[in-house]
mmCIF file of C-alpha atoms in Angstrom:
data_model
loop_
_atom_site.group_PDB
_atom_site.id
_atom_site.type_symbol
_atom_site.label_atom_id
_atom_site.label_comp_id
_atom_site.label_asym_id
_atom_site.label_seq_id
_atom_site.Cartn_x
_atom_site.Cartn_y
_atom_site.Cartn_z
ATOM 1 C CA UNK A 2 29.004 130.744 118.401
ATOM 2 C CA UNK A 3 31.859 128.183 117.652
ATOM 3 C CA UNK A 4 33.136 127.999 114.365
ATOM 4 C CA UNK A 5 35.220 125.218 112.653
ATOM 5 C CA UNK A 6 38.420 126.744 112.137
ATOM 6 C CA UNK A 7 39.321 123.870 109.578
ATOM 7 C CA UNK A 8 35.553 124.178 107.885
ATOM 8 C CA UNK A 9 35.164 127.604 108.628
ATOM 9 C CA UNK A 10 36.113 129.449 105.979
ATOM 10 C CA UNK A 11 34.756 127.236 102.893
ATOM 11 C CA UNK A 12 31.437 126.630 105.377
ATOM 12 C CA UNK A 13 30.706 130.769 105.474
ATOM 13 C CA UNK A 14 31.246 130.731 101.880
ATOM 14 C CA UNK A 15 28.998 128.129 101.061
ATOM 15 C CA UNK A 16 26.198 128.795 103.600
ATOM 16 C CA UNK A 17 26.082 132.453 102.169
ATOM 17 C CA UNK A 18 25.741 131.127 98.517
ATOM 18 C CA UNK A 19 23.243 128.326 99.772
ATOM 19 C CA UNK A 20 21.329 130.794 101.133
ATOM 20 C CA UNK A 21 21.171 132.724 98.437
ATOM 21 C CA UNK A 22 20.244 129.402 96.495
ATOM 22 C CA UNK A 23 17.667 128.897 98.905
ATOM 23 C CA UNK A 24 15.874 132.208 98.857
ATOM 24 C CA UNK A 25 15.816 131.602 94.961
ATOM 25 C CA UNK A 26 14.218 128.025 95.728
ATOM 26 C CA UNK A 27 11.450 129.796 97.588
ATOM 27 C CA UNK A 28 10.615 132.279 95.386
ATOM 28 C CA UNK A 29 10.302 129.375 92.554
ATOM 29 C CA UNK A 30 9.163 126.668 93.910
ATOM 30 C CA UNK A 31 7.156 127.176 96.704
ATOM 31 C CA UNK A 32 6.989 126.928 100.632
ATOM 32 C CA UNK A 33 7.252 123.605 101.068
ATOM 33 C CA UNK A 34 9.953 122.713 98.796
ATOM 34 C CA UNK A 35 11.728 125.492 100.442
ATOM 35 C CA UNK A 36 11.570 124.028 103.969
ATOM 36 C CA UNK A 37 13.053 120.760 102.280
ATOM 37 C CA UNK A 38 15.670 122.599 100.929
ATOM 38 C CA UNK A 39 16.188 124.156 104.342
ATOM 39 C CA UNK A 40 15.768 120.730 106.146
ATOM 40 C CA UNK A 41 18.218 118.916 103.322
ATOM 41 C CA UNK A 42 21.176 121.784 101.960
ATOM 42 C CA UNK A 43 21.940 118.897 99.278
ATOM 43 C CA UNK A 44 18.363 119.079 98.161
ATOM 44 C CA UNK A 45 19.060 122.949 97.258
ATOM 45 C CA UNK A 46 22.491 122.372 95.733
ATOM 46 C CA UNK A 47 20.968 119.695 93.493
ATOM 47 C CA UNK A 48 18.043 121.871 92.245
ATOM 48 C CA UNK A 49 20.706 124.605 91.475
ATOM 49 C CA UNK A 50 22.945 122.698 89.588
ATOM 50 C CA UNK A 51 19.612 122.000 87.442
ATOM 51 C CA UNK A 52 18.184 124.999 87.342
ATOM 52 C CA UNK A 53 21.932 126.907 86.778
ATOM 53 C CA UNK A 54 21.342 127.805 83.259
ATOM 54 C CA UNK A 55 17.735 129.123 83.966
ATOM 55 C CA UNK A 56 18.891 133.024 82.988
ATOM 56 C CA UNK A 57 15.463 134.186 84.564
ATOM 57 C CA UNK A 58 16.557 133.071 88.318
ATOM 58 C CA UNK A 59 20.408 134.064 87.838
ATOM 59 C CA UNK A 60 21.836 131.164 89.693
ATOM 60 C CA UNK A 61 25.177 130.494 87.846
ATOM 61 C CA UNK A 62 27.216 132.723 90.039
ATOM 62 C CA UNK A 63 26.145 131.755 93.515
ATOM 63 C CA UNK A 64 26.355 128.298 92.240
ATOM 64 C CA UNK A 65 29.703 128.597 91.267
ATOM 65 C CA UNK A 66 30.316 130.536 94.392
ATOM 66 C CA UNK A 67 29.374 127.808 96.446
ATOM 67 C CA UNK A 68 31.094 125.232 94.776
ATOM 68 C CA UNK A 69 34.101 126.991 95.174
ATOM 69 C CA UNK A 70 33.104 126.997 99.009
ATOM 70 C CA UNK A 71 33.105 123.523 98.789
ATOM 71 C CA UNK A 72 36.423 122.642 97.115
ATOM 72 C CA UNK A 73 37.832 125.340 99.686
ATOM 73 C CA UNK A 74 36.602 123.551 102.998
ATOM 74 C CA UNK A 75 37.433 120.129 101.400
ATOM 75 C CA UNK A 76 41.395 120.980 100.740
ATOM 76 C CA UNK A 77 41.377 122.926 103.738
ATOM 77 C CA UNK A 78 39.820 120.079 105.606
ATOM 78 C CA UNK A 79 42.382 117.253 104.195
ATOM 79 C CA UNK A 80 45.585 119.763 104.692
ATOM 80 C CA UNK A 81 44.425 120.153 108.146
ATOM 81 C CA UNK A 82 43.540 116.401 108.687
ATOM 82 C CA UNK A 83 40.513 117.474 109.823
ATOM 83 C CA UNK A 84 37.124 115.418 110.167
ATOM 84 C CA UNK A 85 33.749 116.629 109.136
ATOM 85 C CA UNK A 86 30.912 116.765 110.828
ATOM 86 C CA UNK B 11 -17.198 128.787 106.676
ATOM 87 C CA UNK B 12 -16.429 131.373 104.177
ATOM 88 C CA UNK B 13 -19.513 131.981 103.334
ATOM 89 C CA UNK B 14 -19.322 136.121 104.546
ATOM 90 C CA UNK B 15 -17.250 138.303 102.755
ATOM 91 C CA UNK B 16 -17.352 141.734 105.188
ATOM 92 C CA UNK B 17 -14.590 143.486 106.250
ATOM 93 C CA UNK B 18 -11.956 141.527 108.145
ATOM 94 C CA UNK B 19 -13.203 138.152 107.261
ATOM 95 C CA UNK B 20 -12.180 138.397 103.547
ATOM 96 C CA UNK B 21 -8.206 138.534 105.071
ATOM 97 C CA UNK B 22 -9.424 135.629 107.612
ATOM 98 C CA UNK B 23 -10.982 133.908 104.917
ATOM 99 C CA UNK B 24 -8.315 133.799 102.355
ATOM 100 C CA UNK B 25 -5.438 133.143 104.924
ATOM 101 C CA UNK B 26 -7.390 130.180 105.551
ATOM 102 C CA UNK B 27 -7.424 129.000 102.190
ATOM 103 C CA UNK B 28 -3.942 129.816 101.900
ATOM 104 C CA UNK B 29 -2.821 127.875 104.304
ATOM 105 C CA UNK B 30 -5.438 124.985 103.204
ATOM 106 C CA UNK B 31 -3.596 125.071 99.788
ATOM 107 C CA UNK B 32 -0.471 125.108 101.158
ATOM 108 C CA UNK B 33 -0.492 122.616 103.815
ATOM 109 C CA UNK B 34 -2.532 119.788 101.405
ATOM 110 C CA UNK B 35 0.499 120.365 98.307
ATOM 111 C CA UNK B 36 1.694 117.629 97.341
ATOM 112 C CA UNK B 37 5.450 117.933 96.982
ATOM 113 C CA UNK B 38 7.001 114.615 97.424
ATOM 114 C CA UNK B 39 5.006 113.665 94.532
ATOM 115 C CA UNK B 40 5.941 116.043 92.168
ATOM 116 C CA UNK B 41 9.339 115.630 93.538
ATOM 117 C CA UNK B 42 8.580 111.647 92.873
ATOM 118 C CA UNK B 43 7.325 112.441 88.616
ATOM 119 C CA UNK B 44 10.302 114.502 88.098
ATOM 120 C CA UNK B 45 12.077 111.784 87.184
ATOM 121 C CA UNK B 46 15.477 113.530 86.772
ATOM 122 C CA UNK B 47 15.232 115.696 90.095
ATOM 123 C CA UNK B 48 14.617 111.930 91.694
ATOM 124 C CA UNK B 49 17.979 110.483 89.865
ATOM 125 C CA UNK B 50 19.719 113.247 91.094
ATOM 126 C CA UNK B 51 18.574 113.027 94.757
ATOM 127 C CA UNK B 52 19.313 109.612 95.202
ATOM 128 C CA UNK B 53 22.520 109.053 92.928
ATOM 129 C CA UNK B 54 23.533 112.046 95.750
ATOM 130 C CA UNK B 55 22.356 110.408 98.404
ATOM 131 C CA UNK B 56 23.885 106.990 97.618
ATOM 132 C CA UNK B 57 27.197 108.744 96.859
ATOM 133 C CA UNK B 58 27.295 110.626 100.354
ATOM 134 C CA UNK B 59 26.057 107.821 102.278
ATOM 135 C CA UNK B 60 29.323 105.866 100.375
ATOM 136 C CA UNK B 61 31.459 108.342 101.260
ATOM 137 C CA UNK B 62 30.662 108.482 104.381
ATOM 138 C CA UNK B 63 30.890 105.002 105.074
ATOM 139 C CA UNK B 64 34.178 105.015 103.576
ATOM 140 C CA UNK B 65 35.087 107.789 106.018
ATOM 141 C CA UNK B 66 35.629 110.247 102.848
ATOM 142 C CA UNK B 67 32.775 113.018 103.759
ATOM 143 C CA UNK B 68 32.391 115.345 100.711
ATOM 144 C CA UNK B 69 29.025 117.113 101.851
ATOM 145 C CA UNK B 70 29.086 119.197 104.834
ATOM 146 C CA UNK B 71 25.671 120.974 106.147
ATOM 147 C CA UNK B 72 27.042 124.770 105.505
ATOM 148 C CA UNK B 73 24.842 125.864 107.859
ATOM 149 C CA UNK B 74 26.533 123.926 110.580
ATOM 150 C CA UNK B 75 29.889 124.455 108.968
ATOM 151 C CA UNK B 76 29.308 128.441 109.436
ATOM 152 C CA UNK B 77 27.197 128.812 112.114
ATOM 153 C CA UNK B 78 28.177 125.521 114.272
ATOM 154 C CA UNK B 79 24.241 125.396 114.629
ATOM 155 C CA UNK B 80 23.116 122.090 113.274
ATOM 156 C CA UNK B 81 20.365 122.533 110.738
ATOM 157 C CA UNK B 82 16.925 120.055 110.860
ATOM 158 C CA UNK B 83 18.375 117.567 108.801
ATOM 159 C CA UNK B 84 21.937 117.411 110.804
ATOM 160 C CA UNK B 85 22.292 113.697 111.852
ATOM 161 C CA UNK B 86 20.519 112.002 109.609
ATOM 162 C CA UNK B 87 22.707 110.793 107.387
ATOM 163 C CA UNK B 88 24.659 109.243 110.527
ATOM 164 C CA UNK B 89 21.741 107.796 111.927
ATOM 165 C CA UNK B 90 20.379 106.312 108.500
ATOM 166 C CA UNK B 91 23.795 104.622 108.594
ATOM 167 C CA UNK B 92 22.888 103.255 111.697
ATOM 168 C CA UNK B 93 19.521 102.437 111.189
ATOM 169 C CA UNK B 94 20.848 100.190 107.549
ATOM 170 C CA UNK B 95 23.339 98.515 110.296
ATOM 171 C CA UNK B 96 20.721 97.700 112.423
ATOM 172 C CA UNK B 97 21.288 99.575 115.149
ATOM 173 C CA UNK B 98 18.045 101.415 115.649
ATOM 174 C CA UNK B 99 17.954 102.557 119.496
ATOM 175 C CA UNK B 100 21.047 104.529 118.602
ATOM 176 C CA UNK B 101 19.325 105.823 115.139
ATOM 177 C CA UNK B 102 16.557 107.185 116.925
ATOM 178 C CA UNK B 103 18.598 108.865 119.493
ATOM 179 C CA UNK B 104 20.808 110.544 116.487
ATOM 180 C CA UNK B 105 18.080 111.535 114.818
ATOM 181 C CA UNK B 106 14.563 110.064 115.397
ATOM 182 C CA UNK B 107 13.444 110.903 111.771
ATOM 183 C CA UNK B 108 16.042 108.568 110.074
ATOM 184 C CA UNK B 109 13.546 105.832 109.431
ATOM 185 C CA UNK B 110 11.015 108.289 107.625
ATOM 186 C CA UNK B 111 14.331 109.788 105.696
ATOM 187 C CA UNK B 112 15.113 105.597 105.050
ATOM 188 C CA UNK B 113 11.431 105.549 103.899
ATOM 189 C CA UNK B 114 11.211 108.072 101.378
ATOM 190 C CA UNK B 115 14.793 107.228 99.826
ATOM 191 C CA UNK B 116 13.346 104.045 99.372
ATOM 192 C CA UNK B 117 9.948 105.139 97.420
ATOM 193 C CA UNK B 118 12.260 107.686 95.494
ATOM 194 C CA UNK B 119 14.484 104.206 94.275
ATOM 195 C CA UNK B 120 11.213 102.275 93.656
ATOM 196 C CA UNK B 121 9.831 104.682 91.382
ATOM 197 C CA UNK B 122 13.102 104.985 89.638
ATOM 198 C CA UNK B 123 13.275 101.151 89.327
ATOM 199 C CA UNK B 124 9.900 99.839 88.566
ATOM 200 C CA UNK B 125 8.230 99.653 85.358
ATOM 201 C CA UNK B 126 5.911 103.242 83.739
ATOM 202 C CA UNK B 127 2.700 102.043 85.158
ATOM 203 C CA UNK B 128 3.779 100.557 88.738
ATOM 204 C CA UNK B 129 6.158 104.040 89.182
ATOM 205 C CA UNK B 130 2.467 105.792 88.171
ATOM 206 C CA UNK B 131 0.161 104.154 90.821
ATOM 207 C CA UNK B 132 3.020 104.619 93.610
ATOM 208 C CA UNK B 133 3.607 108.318 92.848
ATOM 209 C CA UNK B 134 -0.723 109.021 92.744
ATOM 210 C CA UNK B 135 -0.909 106.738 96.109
ATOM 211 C CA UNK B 136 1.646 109.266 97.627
ATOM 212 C CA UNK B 137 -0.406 112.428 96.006
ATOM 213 C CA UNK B 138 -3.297 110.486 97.687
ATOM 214 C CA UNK B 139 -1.416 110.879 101.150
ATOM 215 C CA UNK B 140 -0.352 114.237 100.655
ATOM 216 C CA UNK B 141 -3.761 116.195 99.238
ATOM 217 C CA UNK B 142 -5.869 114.120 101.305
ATOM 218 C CA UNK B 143 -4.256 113.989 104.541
ATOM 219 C CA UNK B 144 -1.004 116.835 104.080
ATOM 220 C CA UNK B 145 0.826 114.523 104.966
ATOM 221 C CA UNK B 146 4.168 116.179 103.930
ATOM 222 C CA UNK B 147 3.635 119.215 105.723
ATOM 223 C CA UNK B 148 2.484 117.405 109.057
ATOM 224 C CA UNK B 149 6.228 115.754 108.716
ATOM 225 C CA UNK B 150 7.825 118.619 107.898
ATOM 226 C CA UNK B 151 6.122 120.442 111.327
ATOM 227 C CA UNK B 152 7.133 117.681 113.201
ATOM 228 C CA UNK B 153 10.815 117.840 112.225
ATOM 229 C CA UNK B 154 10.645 121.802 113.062
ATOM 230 C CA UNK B 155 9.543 120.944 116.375
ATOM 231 C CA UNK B 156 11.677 118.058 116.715
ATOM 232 C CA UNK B 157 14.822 120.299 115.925
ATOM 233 C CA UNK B 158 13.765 123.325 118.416
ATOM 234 C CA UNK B 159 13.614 120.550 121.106
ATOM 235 C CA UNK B 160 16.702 119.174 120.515
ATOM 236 C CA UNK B 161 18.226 122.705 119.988
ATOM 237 C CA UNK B 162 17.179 123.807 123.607
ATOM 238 C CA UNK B 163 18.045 120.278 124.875
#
């Protein structure tokens, strides 16, 4: 298993909060929008950042989480002069 | 053909139905009448396709990023950048779902665009497609086979 080392970091903590997201996308919206989340991780960020101030599914943290993921592997990826996938 | 209730065939019989219900849902239509969810989708999609033409990639699939396993949809957004240049042998060897990706981007921008009652009759012919034939779910299989093929390839 090969990871990144200029996306790693920011990619572990975003795939653990998009998973998170994901599992939450499941549970609320069914198996088939699930496996479209799966299929498309942009289509499960975008229905968190709608459904973040939903206080029954408790998505603001792992939203924020993975945000934060993102910002992470971005700066890390432009320090580094990286290229992403 | 569920006609007997006894025993086993109850579980038989409502797995069946389960998976009836679920294969014939129609979720890119509801996706399509949520008009805001649609916005969303495609103002991202337009942005990372930008981007990415611009060489600036902001999205990265996290699940390659941490795993270095591409996910289903890894590739597509390089081949549907192909595919708008024309290039389509080399789209379909990136990823041989990018005109079906193209496809539904495009209904998603029509029914954003056109006027109440036009948007209306394209989003029921799609629920059309999807309870009658489940047709959603027969793409979505495909991809999941497509992927585990090109995973052990």
């Amino acid at each position: 298993m090969e990871v990144s080392a200029n996306l790693g970091l920011g990619g572990v903590i975003a795939f653990v909060a998009g998973i998170a997201v994901l599992v939450k996308l499941f549970q609320k919206e069914g198996f088939l929008k699930g496996i479209l989340g799966f299929i498309c991780m942009l289509y499960t960020f975008i229905w968190g950042l709608q459904n973040m101030k939903n206080e029954e599914l408790k998505l603001k943290t792992w939203m924020y989480v993975w945000m934060a993921g993102i910002v992470i592997g971005l700066i890390i990826n432009f320090t580094m002069g990286g290229g992403a996938e | 053909m569920c006609a007997i209730f006894f025993g086993g065939n109850v579980f038989i019989c409502l797995m069946e139905h389960s998976l009836k219900t679920l294969w014939y849902q129609p979720m890119f239509s509801s996706l399509l009448n949520n008009r805001v969810e649609s916005a969303a989708i495609v103002g991202f999609g337009v942005v990372h396709l930008g981007m990415n033409l611009a060489g600036l990639p902001f999205w990265t699939c996290p699940v390659l990023a941490a795993t270095g396993v591409p996910c289903p949809g890894c590739g597509l957004t390089r081949a549907t950048m192909q595919l708008v240049h024309g290039d389509i042998l080399a789209s379909l060897k990136t990823h041989a779902f990018a005109p079906v990706f193209l496809a539904a981007l495009f209904i998603m921008v029509m029914v954003l665009i056109l006027p109440g009652s036009q948007s209306t009759r394209l989003i029921n012919f799609v629920n059309r497609l999807e309870t009658r034939n489940g047709i959603t779910a027969w793409g979505f299989t495909l991809l999941m086979l497509y992927w585990a093929v090109r995973l052990m390839a």
